[in-house]
Short mmCIF file of C-alpha atoms in Angstrom, two decimals:
data_model
loop_
_atom_site.label_atom_id
_atom_site.label_comp_id
_atom_site.label_asym_id
_atom_site.label_seq_id
_atom_site.Cartn_x
_atom_site.Cartn_y
_atom_site.Cartn_z
CA MET L 1 -30.55 -28.61 -52.82
CA LYS L 2 -32.35 -25.90 -50.82
CA ASN L 3 -31.47 -27.68 -47.57
CA SER L 4 -27.59 -29.10 -48.64
CA ASN L 5 -26.62 -25.69 -49.61
CA ASP L 6 -28.15 -24.09 -46.82
CA LYS L 7 -25.74 -26.06 -44.20
CA SER L 8 -23.04 -25.56 -46.65
CA ARG L 9 -24.04 -21.72 -45.91
CA LEU L 10 -24.33 -22.70 -41.89
CA ARG L 11 -20.95 -23.93 -41.88
CA ARG L 12 -19.16 -20.86 -43.98
CA MET L 13 -21.18 -18.44 -41.37
CA ARG L 14 -19.71 -20.11 -38.50
CA GLY L 15 -16.20 -20.25 -39.73
CA ARG L 16 -16.54 -16.43 -40.17
CA ARG L 17 -18.04 -16.03 -36.50
CA GLU L 18 -15.10 -18.11 -35.18
CA PHE L 19 -12.75 -16.39 -37.16
CA ALA L 20 -14.30 -13.19 -36.40
CA GLY L 21 -13.79 -13.99 -32.93
CA LEU L 22 -10.41 -14.62 -33.16
CA ARG L 23 -9.80 -11.27 -34.92
CA HIS L 24 -11.50 -9.04 -31.86
CA ALA L 25 -8.95 -10.92 -29.37
CA ARG L 26 -5.71 -9.96 -31.41
CA GLY L 27 -4.48 -7.86 -28.47
CA ALA L 28 -5.81 -9.87 -25.39
CA GLY L 29 -1.79 -11.60 -25.51
CA LEU L 30 -0.51 -8.20 -25.55
CA ILE L 31 -2.45 -6.50 -22.19
CA GLU L 32 -1.68 -10.24 -20.56
CA ALA L 33 2.03 -9.40 -21.28
CA LEU L 34 1.77 -6.04 -20.36
CA ILE L 35 0.02 -6.70 -16.91
CA ALA L 36 2.33 -9.62 -16.02
CA ILE L 37 5.54 -7.46 -16.54
CA ILE L 38 3.81 -4.67 -14.64
CA VAL L 39 3.37 -6.97 -11.76
CA LEU L 40 6.61 -7.87 -11.61
CA ALA L 41 8.42 -4.64 -11.92
CA PHE L 42 5.90 -3.75 -8.72
CA GLY L 43 7.61 -7.10 -7.39
CA VAL L 44 11.32 -6.24 -8.06
CA LEU L 45 10.54 -2.91 -6.48
CA GLY L 46 9.54 -4.69 -3.09
CA ILE L 47 12.43 -6.94 -3.37
CA ALA L 48 14.60 -3.54 -3.15
CA ALA L 49 12.79 -1.48 -0.53
CA LEU L 50 13.39 -4.94 1.41
CA GLN L 51 16.99 -5.03 0.77
CA MET L 52 17.06 -1.75 1.61
CA THR L 53 15.40 -2.05 5.02
CA ALA L 54 17.76 -4.71 5.75
CA LEU L 55 21.11 -3.26 4.82
CA ARG L 56 19.56 -0.10 7.30
CA ASN L 57 19.28 -2.89 10.12
CA SER L 58 22.25 -4.30 9.60
CA GLN L 59 24.06 -1.21 9.58
CA SER L 60 22.26 -0.08 12.65
CA SER L 61 23.09 -3.93 14.30
CA LEU L 62 26.75 -3.25 13.36
CA GLU L 63 27.20 -0.01 15.34
CA ARG L 64 25.62 -1.30 18.15
CA SER L 65 28.15 -4.35 18.47
CA GLN L 66 30.89 -1.84 17.90
CA ALA L 67 29.73 -0.05 20.57
CA THR L 68 29.24 -2.63 22.94
CA ILE L 69 32.95 -3.87 22.36
CA ALA L 70 34.35 -0.01 22.78
CA ALA L 71 32.72 -0.46 26.27
CA TYR L 72 34.58 -3.72 27.06
CA ALA L 73 37.66 -2.74 25.31
CA ILE L 74 38.03 0.68 28.09
CA LEU L 75 37.04 -1.42 30.93
CA ASP L 76 39.71 -4.18 29.87
CA ALA L 77 41.91 -0.75 30.03
CA MET L 78 40.63 0.31 32.86
CA ARG L 79 41.16 -3.37 34.63
CA ALA L 80 44.51 -2.96 33.19
CA ASN L 81 45.37 0.12 35.74
CA ARG L 82 43.33 -0.87 38.11
CA GLU L 83 44.01 1.74 40.75
CA GLU L 84 43.83 4.44 38.64
CA ALA L 85 40.06 3.57 37.59
CA ILE L 86 39.21 2.92 41.25
CA ILE L 87 40.24 6.64 42.40
CA GLY L 88 38.62 7.98 39.35
CA ARG L 89 40.86 9.06 36.60
CA TYR L 90 39.26 7.41 33.89
CA ASN L 91 36.00 9.40 34.66
CA LEU L 92 34.21 11.29 32.03
CA THR L 93 30.91 12.36 33.92
CA THR L 94 29.34 14.02 31.28
CA MET L 95 28.63 12.80 28.06
CA THR L 96 31.93 13.52 26.26
CA CYS L 97 32.40 13.67 22.34
CA SER L 98 35.84 14.79 21.51
CA PRO L 99 39.10 12.77 22.65
CA PRO L 100 40.44 14.58 26.49
CA ASP L 101 43.90 16.04 26.53
CA ARG L 102 46.68 13.50 27.02
CA GLY L 103 49.25 13.47 29.56
CA THR L 104 48.82 10.59 31.96
CA LEU L 105 48.16 6.42 31.20
CA ALA L 106 44.21 6.79 32.11
CA MET L 107 43.98 10.31 29.69
CA ASN L 108 46.20 8.63 26.66
CA ASP L 109 43.62 5.64 27.50
CA LEU L 110 40.82 7.70 27.17
CA ALA L 111 41.94 9.78 24.29
CA ASP L 112 42.78 6.54 22.06
CA TRP L 113 39.31 5.06 23.05
CA ILE L 114 37.27 8.00 21.73
CA ALA L 115 38.81 8.72 19.40
CA SER L 116 38.72 4.54 18.13
CA LEU L 117 35.11 4.94 19.48
CA LYS L 118 34.06 7.97 16.49
CA GLY L 119 36.65 6.32 13.73
CA THR L 120 34.47 2.49 14.40
CA VAL L 121 30.59 3.69 15.49
CA GLY L 122 30.51 7.02 13.47
CA SER L 123 31.64 10.73 14.21
CA SER L 124 28.52 11.45 16.05
CA ALA L 125 30.18 8.71 19.00
CA CYS L 126 29.58 10.11 22.58
CA ALA L 127 30.56 8.50 26.00
CA THR L 128 30.66 8.70 29.44
CA VAL L 129 32.52 6.52 31.84
CA VAL L 130 31.64 6.54 35.70
CA CYS L 131 33.63 4.48 37.98
CA GLY L 132 32.98 4.06 41.93
CA SER L 133 35.13 1.98 44.13
CA VAL L 134 34.24 -1.11 42.19
CA GLU L 135 31.80 -0.92 40.05
CA CYS L 136 32.17 0.75 36.52
CA GLU L 137 29.40 1.94 34.24
CA VAL L 138 30.32 2.98 30.48
CA THR L 139 27.91 4.62 28.17
CA VAL L 140 27.79 4.63 24.67
CA GLN L 141 25.67 7.03 22.46
CA TRP L 142 25.59 8.06 18.66
CA ASP L 143 23.59 9.30 16.08
CA ASP L 144 21.27 5.94 14.67
CA THR L 145 18.83 7.97 12.56
CA ARG L 146 19.93 6.89 9.64
CA ALA L 147 18.09 3.19 10.60
CA ASN L 148 15.50 5.37 11.30
CA GLY L 149 16.43 4.76 15.02
CA ASP L 150 16.96 7.44 17.80
CA PRO L 151 19.20 9.95 17.23
CA ALA L 152 20.31 9.79 20.58
CA GLN L 153 20.61 5.84 20.59
CA ARG L 154 22.94 4.70 23.67
CA ILE L 155 24.11 1.41 24.79
CA THR L 156 25.26 1.21 28.30
CA THR L 157 27.37 -1.29 30.01
CA VAL L 158 27.94 -2.26 34.15
CA THR L 159 30.50 -3.77 35.61
CA ARG L 160 33.21 -4.59 38.42
CA LEU L 161 36.67 -4.41 38.19
#
């Protein structure tokens, strides 16, 4: 009898041990869920930082494209008034940030161009135009620090009229 009694007691103790083990593991699921939420939060923060960087770089690219288009716009105006451009009426030899006074067709073109440049590229936009007898160089400069770029970002276009 003692043998069967011991077996039943042993079975009951095993059951208690298994139950006691489960009792000690009660908070494990909660901790795992908390860790999963923390990992997810860091992932979402990483995605947000990546999106912010992409937007900054996209803005910088847009400004660069607009500066290039603006350079071609003044060159087209100069081609339309070629005789005045060749003799230097479109020249802005120093970096010019404000529209020049109006008067002649060349000065009106430059004033409109600088105003347009400030509207599209940004208020920090400045430009130079230097024309020789046939070859012209247009430089557009703007502040690109918003995209972690150069505060004096430049694009230069050289062409023949």
